[in-house]
CSV table of N, CA and C in Angstrom, one decimal:
chain,number,residue,atom,x,y,z
W,1,UNK,N,0.9,-1.2,0.0
W,1,UNK,CA,0.0,0.0,0.0
W,1,UNK,C,0.9,1.2,0.0
W,2,UNK,N,0.7,2.1,-1.0
W,2,UNK,CA,1.5,3.3,-1.0
W,2,UNK,C,1.0,4.3,0.0
W,3,UNK,N,1.9,5.0,0.6
W,3,UNK,CA,1.4,6.1,1.5
W,3,UNK,C,0.7,7.2,0.7
W,4,UNK,N,1.0,7.4,-0.5
W,4,UNK,CA,0.4,8.4,-1.3
W,4,UNK,C,-1.1,8.1,-1.5
W,5,UNK,N,-1.5,6.9,-1.6
W,5,UNK,CA,-2.9,6.5,-1.7
W,5,UNK,C,-3.6,6.8,-0.4
W,6,UNK,N,-3.0,6.5,0.7
W,6,UNK,CA,-3.6,6.8,2.0
W,6,UNK,C,-3.7,8.3,2.2
W,7,UNK,N,-2.6,9.0,1.7
W,7,UNK,CA,-2.6,10.5,1.9
W,7,UNK,C,-3.7,11.1,1.1
W,8,UNK,N,-4.0,10.6,-0.1
W,8,UNK,CA,-5.1,11.1,-0.9
W,8,UNK,C,-6.4,10.9,-0.2
W,9,UNK,N,-6.6,9.7,0.4
W,9,UNK,CA,-7.9,9.5,1.1
W,9,UNK,C,-8.0,10.4,2.3
W,10,UNK,N,-6.8,10.7,3.0
W,10,UNK,CA,-6.8,11.6,4.1
W,10,UNK,C,-7.1,13.0,3.7
W,11,UNK,N,-6.6,13.4,2.6
W,11,UNK,CA,-6.9,14.8,2.0
W,11,UNK,C,-8.3,14.9,1.6
W,12,UNK,N,-8.9,13.8,1.1
W,12,UNK,CA,-10.3,13.8,0.7
W,12,UNK,C,-11.2,14.0,2.0
W,13,UNK,N,-10.8,13.4,3.1
W,13,UNK,CA,-11.5,13.5,4.3
W,13,UNK,C,-11.4,14.9,4.8
W,14,UNK,N,-10.3,15.5,4.8
W,14,UNK,CA,-10.1,16.9,5.3
W,14,UNK,C,-10.9,17.9,4.4
W,15,UNK,N,-11.1,17.5,3.1
W,15,UNK,CA,-11.8,18.4,2.2
W,15,UNK,C,-13.3,18.2,2.4
W,16,UNK,N,-13.7,17.2,3.3
W,16,UNK,CA,-15.1,17.0,3.5
W,16,UNK,C,-15.8,16.2,2.4
W,17,UNK,N,-15.0,15.5,1.6
W,17,UNK,CA,-15.6,14.7,0.5
W,17,UNK,C,-15.4,13.2,0.7
W,18,UNK,N,-15.3,12.7,1.9
W,18,UNK,CA,-15.2,11.3,2.2
W,18,UNK,C,-16.3,10.9,3.3
W,19,UNK,N,-17.0,9.9,3.0
W,19,UNK,CA,-18.0,9.4,3.9
W,19,UNK,C,-17.4,8.1,4.5
W,20,UNK,N,-17.6,7.8,5.8
W,20,UNK,CA,-17.0,6.6,6.4
W,20,UNK,C,-18.1,5.8,7.1
W,21,UNK,N,-17.9,4.5,7.0
W,21,UNK,CA,-18.9,3.6,7.6
W,21,UNK,C,-19.8,3.0,6.5
W,22,UNK,N,-20.3,1.8,6.7
W,22,UNK,CA,-21.1,1.2,5.6
W,22,UNK,C,-22.4,1.9,5.3
W,23,UNK,N,-23.1,2.3,6.4
W,23,UNK,CA,-24.4,2.9,6.1
W,23,UNK,C,-24.3,4.2,5.4
W,24,UNK,N,-23.3,5.0,5.8
W,24,UNK,CA,-23.0,6.3,5.1
W,24,UNK,C,-22.6,6.1,3.7
W,25,UNK,N,-21.8,5.1,3.4
W,25,UNK,CA,-21.3,4.8,2.1
W,25,UNK,C,-22.5,4.3,1.2
W,26,UNK,N,-23.3,3.4,1.8
W,26,UNK,CA,-24.5,2.9,1.1
W,26,UNK,C,-25.4,4.1,0.7
W,27,UNK,N,-25.6,5.0,1.6
W,27,UNK,CA,-26.5,6.2,1.3
W,27,UNK,C,-25.9,7.0,0.2
W,28,UNK,N,-24.5,7.3,0.3
W,28,UNK,CA,-23.9,8.1,-0.7
W,28,UNK,C,-23.9,7.5,-2.1
W,29,UNK,N,-23.8,6.1,-2.1
W,29,UNK,CA,-23.9,5.4,-3.4
W,29,UNK,C,-25.3,5.5,-4.0
W,30,UNK,N,-26.3,5.3,-3.1
W,30,UNK,CA,-27.7,5.2,-3.6
W,30,UNK,C,-28.2,6.6,-4.0
W,31,UNK,N,-27.6,7.7,-3.4
W,31,UNK,CA,-28.1,9.0,-3.8
W,31,UNK,C,-27.2,9.6,-4.9
W,32,UNK,N,-26.3,8.9,-5.4
W,32,UNK,CA,-25.4,9.4,-6.5
W,32,UNK,C,-24.3,10.3,-6.1
W,33,UNK,N,-24.1,10.4,-4.8
W,33,UNK,CA,-23.1,11.3,-4.2
W,33,UNK,C,-21.7,10.7,-4.3
W,34,UNK,N,-21.6,9.4,-4.2
W,34,UNK,CA,-20.3,8.7,-4.2
W,34,UNK,C,-19.7,8.5,-5.6
W,35,UNK,N,-18.4,8.6,-5.8
W,35,UNK,CA,-17.8,8.4,-7.0
W,35,UNK,C,-16.9,7.1,-7.0
W,36,UNK,N,-16.6,6.7,-5.8
W,36,UNK,CA,-15.7,5.5,-5.6
W,36,UNK,C,-16.0,4.9,-4.2
W,37,UNK,N,-16.1,3.6,-4.0
W,37,UNK,CA,-16.2,3.0,-2.7
W,37,UNK,C,-14.9,2.2,-2.5
W,38,UNK,N,-14.3,2.4,-1.3
W,38,UNK,CA,-13.0,1.8,-0.9
W,38,UNK,C,-13.2,1.1,0.4
W,39,UNK,N,-12.6,-0.1,0.5
W,39,UNK,CA,-12.7,-0.9,1.7
W,39,UNK,C,-11.4,-1.4,2.2
W,40,UNK,N,-11.2,-1.4,3.5
W,40,UNK,CA,-10.0,-1.9,4.1
W,40,UNK,C,-9.8,-3.4,3.8
W,41,UNK,N,-8.6,-3.9,3.8
W,41,UNK,CA,-8.3,-5.2,3.4
W,41,UNK,C,-8.8,-6.2,4.5
W,42,UNK,N,-9.0,-5.8,5.7
W,42,UNK,CA,-9.4,-6.7,6.7
W,42,UNK,C,-10.9,-6.7,7.1
W,43,UNK,N,-11.7,-6.1,6.2
W,43,UNK,CA,-13.2,-6.2,6.5
W,43,UNK,C,-13.7,-7.6,6.1
W,44,UNK,N,-14.8,-8.0,6.5
W,44,UNK,CA,-15.3,-9.3,6.2
W,44,UNK,C,-15.7,-9.4,4.7
W,45,UNK,N,-15.7,-10.7,4.2
W,45,UNK,CA,-16.1,-10.9,2.8
W,45,UNK,C,-17.6,-10.5,2.6
W,46,UNK,N,-18.4,-10.7,3.6
W,46,UNK,CA,-19.8,-10.4,3.4
W,46,UNK,C,-20.0,-8.9,3.3
W,47,UNK,N,-19.3,-8.1,4.1
W,47,UNK,CA,-19.3,-6.6,4.0
W,47,UNK,C,-18.8,-6.2,2.6
W,48,UNK,N,-17.7,-6.8,2.2
W,48,UNK,CA,-17.2,-6.4,0.9
W,48,UNK,C,-18.1,-6.7,-0.3
W,49,UNK,N,-18.8,-7.9,-0.2
W,49,UNK,CA,-19.7,-8.2,-1.2
W,49,UNK,C,-20.9,-7.3,-1.3
W,50,UNK,N,-21.4,-6.9,-0.1
W,50,UNK,CA,-22.4,-5.9,0.0
W,50,UNK,C,-22.0,-4.6,-0.6
W,51,UNK,N,-20.7,-4.2,-0.3
W,51,UNK,CA,-20.2,-2.9,-0.9
W,51,UNK,C,-20.1,-3.0,-2.4
W,52,UNK,N,-19.7,-4.1,-2.9
W,52,UNK,CA,-19.6,-4.3,-4.4
W,52,UNK,C,-21.0,-4.2,-5.0
W,53,UNK,N,-22.0,-4.8,-4.3
W,53,UNK,CA,-23.3,-4.7,-4.8
W,53,UNK,C,-23.8,-3.3,-4.9
W,54,UNK,N,-23.5,-2.5,-3.9
W,54,UNK,CA,-23.9,-1.1,-3.9
W,54,UNK,C,-23.2,-0.3,-5.0
W,55,UNK,N,-21.9,-0.6,-5.2
W,55,UNK,CA,-21.1,0.0,-6.2
W,55,UNK,C,-21.7,-0.3,-7.6
W,56,UNK,N,-22.0,-1.6,-7.8
W,56,UNK,CA,-22.5,-2.0,-9.1
W,56,UNK,C,-23.8,-1.4,-9.4
W,57,UNK,N,-24.6,-1.3,-8.4
W,57,UNK,CA,-26.0,-0.7,-8.5
W,57,UNK,C,-25.9,0.8,-8.8
W,58,UNK,N,-24.8,1.5,-8.3
W,58,UNK,CA,-24.7,2.9,-8.5
W,58,UNK,C,-23.8,3.2,-9.8
W,59,UNK,N,-23.2,2.1,-10.3
W,59,UNK,CA,-22.4,2.3,-11.5
W,59,UNK,C,-21.0,2.9,-11.2
W,60,UNK,N,-20.5,2.7,-10.0
W,60,UNK,CA,-19.2,3.2,-9.6
W,60,UNK,C,-18.2,2.1,-9.2
W,61,UNK,N,-16.9,2.3,-9.2
W,61,UNK,CA,-16.0,1.3,-8.9
W,61,UNK,C,-15.9,1.1,-7.3
W,62,UNK,N,-15.6,-0.2,-7.0
W,62,UNK,CA,-15.4,-0.5,-5.6
W,62,UNK,C,-14.0,-1.2,-5.5
W,63,UNK,N,-13.2,-0.7,-4.6
W,63,UNK,CA,-11.8,-1.3,-4.5
W,63,UNK,C,-11.6,-1.8,-3.1
W,64,UNK,N,-10.8,-2.8,-3.0
W,64,UNK,CA,-10.4,-3.3,-1.7
W,64,UNK,C,-8.9,-3.1,-1.5
W,65,UNK,N,-8.6,-2.3,-0.5
W,65,UNK,CA,-7.2,-1.9,-0.3
W,65,UNK,C,-6.5,-2.9,0.6
W,66,UNK,N,-5.2,-2.9,0.5
W,66,UNK,CA,-4.3,-3.7,1.3
W,66,UNK,C,-4.3,-3.2,2.8
W,67,UNK,N,-4.5,-1.9,2.9
W,67,UNK,CA,-4.5,-1.3,4.2
W,67,UNK,C,-5.5,-1.8,5.2
W,68,UNK,N,-5.1,-2.0,6.4
W,68,UNK,CA,-6.1,-2.5,7.4
W,68,UNK,C,-7.0,-1.3,7.9
W,69,UNK,N,-8.0,-1.7,8.6
W,69,UNK,CA,-8.9,-0.6,9.2
W,69,UNK,C,-8.1,0.4,10.0
W,70,UNK,N,-7.1,-0.1,10.7
W,70,UNK,CA,-6.3,0.8,11.6
W,70,UNK,C,-5.6,1.8,10.7
W,71,UNK,N,-4.9,1.3,9.6
W,71,UNK,CA,-4.1,2.1,8.7
W,71,UNK,C,-5.0,3.1,8.0
W,72,UNK,N,-6.2,2.6,7.5
W,72,UNK,CA,-7.1,3.5,6.9
W,72,UNK,C,-7.7,4.6,7.8
W,73,UNK,N,-8.0,4.2,9.0
W,73,UNK,CA,-8.5,5.1,10.0
W,73,UNK,C,-7.4,6.1,10.4
W,74,UNK,N,-6.2,5.7,10.5
W,74,UNK,CA,-5.1,6.6,10.8
W,74,UNK,C,-5.0,7.7,9.7
W,75,UNK,N,-5.0,7.3,8.5
W,75,UNK,CA,-4.9,8.2,7.3
W,75,UNK,C,-6.1,9.1,7.2
W,76,UNK,N,-7.3,8.6,7.5
W,76,UNK,CA,-8.5,9.4,7.3
W,76,UNK,C,-9.0,10.1,8.5
W,77,UNK,N,-8.5,9.7,9.7
W,77,UNK,CA,-9.0,10.3,10.9
W,77,UNK,C,-10.3,9.7,11.4
W,78,UNK,N,-10.7,8.6,10.9
W,78,UNK,CA,-12.0,7.9,11.3
W,78,UNK,C,-11.7,6.4,11.5
W,79,UNK,N,-12.4,5.8,12.3
W,79,UNK,CA,-12.3,4.3,12.5
W,79,UNK,C,-13.4,3.7,11.7
W,80,UNK,N,-13.1,3.3,10.5
W,80,UNK,CA,-14.1,2.7,9.6
W,80,UNK,C,-13.4,1.8,8.6
W,81,UNK,N,-14.0,0.7,8.2
W,81,UNK,CA,-13.4,-0.2,7.2
W,81,UNK,C,-13.9,0.1,5.8
W,82,UNK,N,-14.9,0.9,5.7
W,82,UNK,CA,-15.5,1.2,4.4
W,82,UNK,C,-15.6,2.8,4.2
W,83,UNK,N,-15.1,3.3,3.1
W,83,UNK,CA,-15.2,4.7,2.8
W,83,UNK,C,-15.8,4.9,1.4
W,84,UNK,N,-16.4,6.1,1.3
W,84,UNK,CA,-16.9,6.5,0.0
W,84,UNK,C,-16.3,7.8,-0.4
W,85,UNK,N,-15.6,7.9,-1.5
W,85,UNK,CA,-15.0,9.1,-2.0
W,85,UNK,C,-16.2,9.8,-2.8
W,86,UNK,N,-16.5,11.0,-2.4
W,86,UNK,CA,-17.7,11.7,-2.9
W,86,UNK,C,-17.2,12.9,-3.8
W,87,UNK,N,-16.1,12.7,-4.5
W,87,UNK,CA,-15.6,13.8,-5.4
W,87,UNK,C,-15.0,13.0,-6.6
W,88,UNK,N,-15.4,13.4,-7.8
W,88,UNK,CA,-14.9,12.7,-9.0
W,88,UNK,C,-13.4,12.9,-9.2
W,89,UNK,N,-12.9,14.1,-8.8
W,89,UNK,CA,-11.5,14.4,-9.0
W,89,UNK,C,-10.7,13.5,-8.0
W,90,UNK,N,-11.1,13.4,-6.8
W,90,UNK,CA,-10.4,12.6,-5.8
W,90,UNK,C,-10.5,11.1,-6.2
W,91,UNK,N,-11.6,10.7,-6.7
W,91,UNK,CA,-11.8,9.3,-7.1
W,91,UNK,C,-10.9,9.0,-8.3
W,92,UNK,N,-10.8,9.9,-9.2
W,92,UNK,CA,-9.9,9.7,-10.4
W,92,UNK,C,-8.4,9.7,-9.9
W,93,UNK,N,-8.1,10.5,-8.9
W,93,UNK,CA,-6.7,10.5,-8.4
W,93,UNK,C,-6.4,9.2,-7.7
W,94,UNK,N,-7.3,8.7,-7.0
W,94,UNK,CA,-7.1,7.4,-6.3
W,94,UNK,C,-6.9,6.3,-7.3
W,95,UNK,N,-7.7,6.2,-8.3
W,95,UNK,CA,-7.6,5.2,-9.4
W,95,UNK,C,-6.3,5.4,-10.1
W,96,UNK,N,-5.9,6.6,-10.4
W,96,UNK,CA,-4.7,6.8,-11.1
W,96,UNK,C,-3.5,6.4,-10.3
W,97,UNK,N,-3.5,6.6,-9.0
W,97,UNK,CA,-2.4,6.2,-8.1
W,97,UNK,C,-2.4,4.7,-8.1
W,98,UNK,N,-3.5,4.0,-8.1
W,98,UNK,CA,-3.5,2.5,-8.1
W,98,UNK,C,-2.9,2.0,-9.4
W,99,UNK,N,-3.2,2.6,-10.5
W,99,UNK,CA,-2.7,2.2,-11.8
W,99,UNK,C,-1.2,2.5,-11.8
W,100,UNK,N,-0.8,3.7,-11.4
W,100,UNK,CA,0.6,4.1,-11.4
W,100,UNK,C,1.5,3.1,-10.5
W,101,UNK,N,1.0,2.8,-9.4
W,101,UNK,CA,1.7,1.9,-8.5
W,101,UNK,C,1.6,0.5,-8.8
W,102,UNK,N,0.7,0.1,-9.7
W,102,UNK,CA,0.5,-1.2,-10.0
W,102,UNK,C,-0.6,-1.8,-9.1
W,103,UNK,N,-1.4,-2.8,-9.6
W,103,UNK,CA,-2.5,-3.3,-8.9
W,103,UNK,C,-2.1,-3.8,-7.5
W,104,UNK,N,-1.0,-4.3,-7.3
W,104,UNK,CA,-0.6,-4.9,-6.0
W,104,UNK,C,-0.4,-3.8,-5.0
W,105,UNK,N,-0.2,-2.6,-5.4
W,105,UNK,CA,0.0,-1.5,-4.4
W,105,UNK,C,-1.2,-1.2,-3.6
W,106,UNK,N,-2.4,-1.3,-4.1
W,106,UNK,CA,-3.6,-0.8,-3.4
W,106,UNK,C,-4.6,-1.9,-3.2
W,107,UNK,N,-4.6,-3.0,-4.0
W,107,UNK,CA,-5.6,-4.0,-4.0
W,107,UNK,C,-5.1,-5.2,-3.2
W,108,UNK,N,-6.0,-5.9,-2.6
W,108,UNK,CA,-5.6,-7.1,-1.9
W,108,UNK,C,-5.2,-8.2,-2.9
W,109,UNK,N,-4.6,-9.2,-2.5
W,109,UNK,CA,-4.1,-10.2,-3.4
W,109,UNK,C,-5.3,-10.9,-4.1
W,110,UNK,N,-6.4,-11.2,-3.4
W,110,UNK,CA,-7.5,-11.8,-4.0
W,110,UNK,C,-8.1,-10.9,-5.1
W,111,UNK,N,-8.2,-9.7,-4.8
W,111,UNK,CA,-8.8,-8.7,-5.8
W,111,UNK,C,-7.9,-8.6,-7.0
W,112,UNK,N,-6.6,-8.6,-6.8
W,112,UNK,CA,-5.6,-8.5,-7.8
W,112,UNK,C,-5.7,-9.6,-8.8
W,113,UNK,N,-6.0,-10.8,-8.4
W,113,UNK,CA,-6.1,-12.0,-9.2
W,113,UNK,C,-7.2,-11.9,-10.2
W,114,UNK,N,-8.3,-11.1,-9.8
W,114,UNK,CA,-9.5,-11.0,-10.7
W,114,UNK,C,-9.3,-10.0,-11.8
W,115,UNK,N,-8.2,-9.2,-11.7
W,115,UNK,CA,-8.1,-8.1,-12.7
W,115,UNK,C,-7.6,-8.7,-14.0
């Protein structure tokens, strides 16, 4: 996990464009506010599948990071395993950083195999 990716998520939080927690992310996705859903690597499979469902329903990407909930929380200033990036610019920057660093930098191994 690159520190730049976590820094981008932290910057997004400070800009007020990050929702944290599954319920808040679900609401952001359903109302069209979210541009990207991101999950910590250590959340449950069930939660991640539910997050993927919400992302697919909203037509936005969902990614699973290698960072733990603790690392994600430290970067964003909140304790949550699921976040919604509610700004298209930040979402594009996160995806660009994932591509630049290679899939293994931000995605879990299981997710990387499906790409």
